[in-house]
């Protein structure tokens, strides 16, 4: 079985298309878990109207963000493999079936498809790493070949989710999770199928991010990954350009000349970043 975990917050315009795209998958053995994160629009009403026996909707009591919502959905999942899906995205009919077939055929911990970026003006572009099987070293390097670094286009063995703590931050929360997972995976299979449709809108968190916010959250992400390798595989840390990436983020933050007004919306993250940086410098 494959468990599809959908996070939904203020996606009334798209959640029905999202859920129905999973219902119509060529693979039947699927459970659908939607974690509704206290939407202020009509998302809940639309979910209540969808009649699908495989659908389970979990309602958060407070708005906790995508990372914590994913964690809740994963904990409720029963499938051997899990696919994550944002409530404003959708899948092509054969996407899960093709990834699942490869997972079974190769006994893979992770199977990655491609991604198609869909813009509001109707333009689109597909990205894929082609077909490949990666074992041992090189799994992370191959991941970085993806022009769009993404977690949701991957079928991941459920047991692997239990080995990596989830990031509760509300921005760039998937990268510090997927990179450790790739390191821990015994085998990663890439499939030339860009059937994950990623909706890029002007309202998306990534699109709205300021240079300062982007640099700050990337620095925290890099520090998370460095900490993982310091604890689990120091030799791999020497081989990967993670420290250089962290240093670049710090330089970008410095170039922003952050003011109190810029920092205020991200006060907790700024304090976390400052404390971590001081600890590394001491």
Coordinates of C-alpha atoms in Angstrom, one line a residue:
X1 CA 0.0 0.0 0.0
X2 CA 1.0 3.6 -0.7
X3 CA -0.1 6.3 1.8
X4 CA -0.5 9.8 0.2
X5 CA -0.2 12.5 2.9
X6 CA -1.7 15.8 1.7
X7 CA -1.2 19.1 3.7
X8 CA -3.9 21.6 3.2
X9 CA -4.1 25.2 4.3
X10 CA -6.3 27.8 2.5
X11 CA -6.4 25.9 -0.8
X12 CA -10.1 26.0 -1.5
X13 CA -9.5 26.7 -5.2
X14 CA -7.3 23.6 -5.7
X15 CA -7.9 20.9 -3.0
X16 CA -10.6 19.1 -4.9
X17 CA -8.4 18.7 -8.0
X18 CA -5.5 17.6 -5.7
X19 CA -7.5 14.9 -3.9
X20 CA -9.3 13.7 -7.0
X21 CA -6.0 13.3 -8.8
X22 CA -5.0 10.8 -6.2
X23 CA -8.3 9.0 -6.3
X24 CA -7.9 8.5 -10.0
X25 CA -4.4 7.0 -9.9
X26 CA -3.9 3.8 -11.9
X27 CA -2.7 2.1 -8.6
X28 CA -5.7 1.2 -6.5
X29 CA -3.9 0.2 -3.3
X30 CA -3.7 3.8 -1.9
X31 CA -4.8 5.4 1.3
X32 CA -5.3 9.2 1.3
X33 CA -4.6 11.2 4.4
X34 CA -5.3 15.0 4.3
X35 CA -4.1 17.1 7.3
X36 CA -6.2 20.2 7.3
X37 CA -4.2 23.0 9.0
X38 CA -6.9 25.4 10.3
X39 CA -7.8 27.0 7.0
X40 CA -9.7 30.3 7.1
X41 CA -11.3 29.8 3.7
X42 CA -13.6 27.0 2.4
X43 CA -11.0 24.2 2.3
X44 CA -12.8 22.2 5.1
X45 CA -16.2 22.4 3.4
X46 CA -14.8 21.2 0.2
X47 CA -13.1 18.2 1.9
X48 CA -16.3 17.3 3.6
X49 CA -18.1 17.1 0.2
X50 CA -15.6 14.6 -1.3
X51 CA -17.0 11.0 -1.1
X52 CA -14.1 8.6 -1.2
X53 CA -13.8 5.6 1.1
X54 CA -9.9 5.7 1.0
X55 CA -9.9 9.3 2.2
X56 CA -9.2 10.2 5.9
X57 CA -9.1 13.9 7.0
X58 CA -7.3 14.9 10.1
X59 CA -8.0 18.4 11.5
X60 CA -5.4 20.4 13.4
X61 CA -6.5 22.3 16.4
X62 CA -4.1 25.1 15.7
X63 CA -2.2 26.2 12.6
X64 CA 1.2 24.5 12.8
X65 CA 2.6 24.7 9.3
X66 CA 3.5 22.1 6.6
X67 CA 6.3 20.3 8.4
X68 CA 4.3 19.5 11.6
X69 CA 1.2 18.7 9.5
X70 CA 3.2 16.2 7.4
X71 CA 4.6 14.6 10.6
X72 CA 1.1 14.1 11.9
X73 CA -0.1 12.5 8.6
X74 CA 3.0 10.2 8.4
X75 CA 2.3 9.0 11.9
X76 CA -1.2 8.1 10.9
X77 CA -0.1 6.3 7.7
X78 CA -0.3 2.5 7.2
X79 CA 1.4 2.1 3.8
X80 CA 4.8 0.6 3.2
X81 CA 5.6 3.7 1.1
X82 CA 4.6 7.3 1.6
X83 CA 4.2 10.1 -0.9
X84 CA 3.8 13.7 0.2
X85 CA 1.6 16.1 -1.7
X86 CA 0.8 19.8 -1.2
X87 CA -2.9 20.7 -1.3
X88 CA -2.5 23.0 -4.3
X89 CA -0.6 20.5 -6.4
X90 CA -1.8 17.5 -8.4
X91 CA -0.6 14.2 -9.9
X92 CA -0.8 12.7 -13.4
X93 CA -2.8 9.4 -13.4
X94 CA 0.2 7.0 -13.7
X95 CA 2.6 8.8 -11.4
X96 CA 2.2 6.7 -8.2
X97 CA 1.8 3.5 -10.1
X98 CA 5.1 3.8 -12.0
X99 CA 7.0 4.9 -8.9
X100 CA 5.5 2.0 -6.8
X101 CA 6.3 -0.6 -9.5
X102 CA 10.0 0.5 -9.4
X103 CA 10.0 0.5 -5.6
X104 CA 8.9 -3.2 -5.6
X105 CA 11.0 -4.3 -8.5
X106 CA 14.2 -2.9 -7.0
X107 CA 13.4 -3.0 -3.3
X108 CA 14.2 0.7 -3.2
X109 CA 14.0 2.8 -0.1
X110 CA 13.3 5.9 -2.2
X111 CA 11.9 6.3 -5.7
X112 CA 12.0 9.8 -7.2
X113 CA 10.0 11.0 -10.2
X114 CA 10.4 14.3 -11.9
X115 CA 8.3 17.5 -11.5
X116 CA 6.4 19.8 -13.8
X117 CA 6.2 23.5 -12.7
X118 CA 2.9 25.0 -13.6
X119 CA 2.7 28.8 -13.7
X120 CA -0.4 31.0 -13.4
X121 CA 0.0 32.3 -17.0
X122 CA -0.3 28.7 -18.3
X123 CA 3.4 28.2 -19.1
X124 CA 5.1 25.1 -17.7
X125 CA 8.4 23.3 -17.7
X126 CA 9.2 19.7 -16.8
X127 CA 12.3 18.6 -14.9
X128 CA 13.6 15.0 -14.6
X129 CA 16.8 13.3 -13.8
X130 CA 15.9 10.4 -16.2
X131 CA 16.1 6.8 -15.2
X132 CA 18.9 5.8 -12.8
X133 CA 19.6 3.5 -9.9
X134 CA 22.0 4.9 -7.2
X135 CA 23.5 2.8 -4.4
X136 CA 26.3 3.5 -1.9
X137 CA 28.0 6.9 -2.3
X138 CA 26.7 9.5 -4.7
X139 CA 23.0 9.5 -3.7
X140 CA 23.1 13.1 -2.5
X141 CA 25.2 14.3 -5.4
X142 CA 22.6 12.8 -7.8
X143 CA 19.8 14.5 -5.9
X144 CA 21.6 17.8 -6.4
X145 CA 21.5 17.3 -10.1
X146 CA 17.7 17.9 -9.9
X147 CA 17.1 21.4 -11.1
X148 CA 14.3 21.6 -8.7
X149 CA 15.3 20.3 -5.2
X150 CA 12.0 18.7 -4.0
X151 CA 10.8 16.1 -1.6
X152 CA 7.2 15.7 -2.6
X153 CA 7.9 13.9 -5.9
X154 CA 9.5 11.0 -4.0
X155 CA 8.0 7.7 -2.8
X156 CA 9.7 7.0 0.5
X157 CA 9.7 3.8 2.6
X158 CA 7.7 4.5 5.8
X159 CA 10.4 3.1 8.0
X160 CA 12.9 5.7 6.7
X161 CA 10.6 8.5 7.9
X162 CA 11.0 7.2 11.5
X163 CA 14.8 7.6 11.3
X164 CA 14.9 11.3 10.5
X165 CA 13.3 14.0 12.8
X166 CA 10.9 16.3 11.0
X167 CA 11.6 20.0 10.7
X168 CA 8.8 22.2 12.2
X169 CA 9.9 25.4 10.5
X170 CA 7.5 26.9 8.0
X171 CA 9.9 27.5 5.2
X172 CA 12.5 25.2 3.5
X173 CA 11.4 22.6 5.9
X174 CA 11.8 19.6 3.6
X175 CA 15.5 19.8 2.6
X176 CA 16.9 19.0 6.1
X177 CA 14.8 15.9 6.0
X178 CA 15.3 14.5 2.6
X179 CA 19.1 14.8 2.5
X180 CA 19.6 12.7 5.6
X181 CA 17.0 10.2 4.2
X182 CA 19.0 9.9 1.0
X183 CA 22.1 9.3 3.0
X184 CA 20.4 6.5 5.0
X185 CA 18.7 4.9 2.1
X186 CA 20.2 1.7 0.8
X187 CA 19.0 2.3 -2.8
X188 CA 17.5 5.3 -4.6
X189 CA 15.8 4.8 -8.0
X190 CA 15.0 7.7 -10.4
X191 CA 12.1 7.4 -12.8
X192 CA 11.8 9.6 -15.9
X193 CA 8.2 10.6 -15.1
X194 CA 7.5 14.3 -14.4
X195 CA 3.9 13.6 -13.3
X196 CA 4.0 15.7 -10.1
X197 CA 2.5 19.0 -11.0
X198 CA 3.8 21.8 -8.8
X199 CA 1.7 24.9 -8.9
X200 CA 3.8 28.1 -8.7
X201 CA 1.8 31.1 -7.8
X202 CA 2.6 34.6 -6.7
X203 CA 1.1 33.7 -3.3
X204 CA 3.4 30.8 -2.6
X205 CA 5.8 31.0 0.3
X206 CA 8.8 30.5 -1.9
X207 CA 7.7 33.2 -4.3
X208 CA 7.1 35.7 -1.5
X209 CA 10.4 35.1 0.3
X210 CA 12.6 38.1 0.7
X211 CA 16.4 37.8 0.1
X212 CA 16.9 38.0 3.9
X213 CA 14.3 35.4 4.8
X214 CA 15.6 33.0 2.1
X215 CA 19.2 33.3 3.3
X216 CA 18.2 33.0 7.0
X217 CA 16.2 29.8 6.5
X218 CA 18.8 28.3 4.2
X219 CA 21.4 28.9 6.9
X220 CA 19.3 27.1 9.4
X221 CA 18.7 24.3 6.9
X222 CA 22.4 23.9 6.2
X223 CA 23.2 23.9 9.9
X224 CA 20.6 21.1 10.4
X225 CA 22.2 19.0 7.7
X226 CA 25.7 19.7 9.0
X227 CA 24.7 18.6 12.5
X228 CA 23.2 15.4 11.2
X229 CA 26.5 14.4 9.4
X230 CA 28.6 15.5 12.4
X231 CA 26.7 13.0 14.5
X232 CA 26.2 10.2 11.9
X233 CA 29.0 10.4 9.3
X234 CA 31.8 13.0 9.8
X235 CA 33.7 11.6 6.8
X236 CA 30.7 12.2 4.4
X237 CA 30.6 15.8 5.8
X238 CA 34.2 16.4 4.6
X239 CA 33.2 15.2 1.1
X240 CA 30.1 17.3 0.7
X241 CA 30.1 21.1 0.2
X242 CA 27.8 21.7 3.1
X243 CA 30.1 23.9 5.2
X244 CA 30.7 26.1 2.1
X245 CA 27.0 26.4 1.6
X246 CA 26.5 27.4 5.2
X247 CA 29.2 30.1 4.9
X248 CA 27.6 31.4 1.7
X249 CA 24.3 31.8 3.6
X250 CA 26.0 33.7 6.4
X251 CA 27.6 36.0 3.8
X252 CA 24.2 36.6 2.1
X253 CA 22.6 37.5 5.5
X254 CA 25.4 39.9 6.2
X255 CA 25.0 41.5 2.8
X256 CA 21.3 42.1 3.6
X257 CA 22.3 44.4 6.5
X258 CA 19.3 43.1 8.5
X259 CA 17.4 45.8 10.5
X260 CA 15.1 45.2 13.4
X261 CA 12.2 45.7 11.1
X262 CA 13.4 42.9 8.8
X263 CA 14.1 40.5 11.6
X264 CA 10.9 41.1 13.5
X265 CA 8.7 38.6 11.5
X266 CA 11.4 35.9 12.0
X267 CA 12.4 36.7 15.5
X268 CA 12.5 33.0 16.7
X269 CA 14.5 31.9 13.7
X270 CA 16.9 34.8 14.0
X271 CA 17.6 33.9 17.7
X272 CA 18.0 30.2 16.7
X273 CA 20.4 31.2 13.9
X274 CA 22.4 33.5 16.2
X275 CA 22.7 31.0 19.0
X276 CA 23.9 28.2 16.6
X277 CA 26.4 30.5 14.9
X278 CA 27.9 31.6 18.3
X279 CA 28.1 27.9 19.3
X280 CA 30.0 27.1 16.1
X281 CA 32.4 30.0 16.5
X282 CA 33.2 29.2 20.1

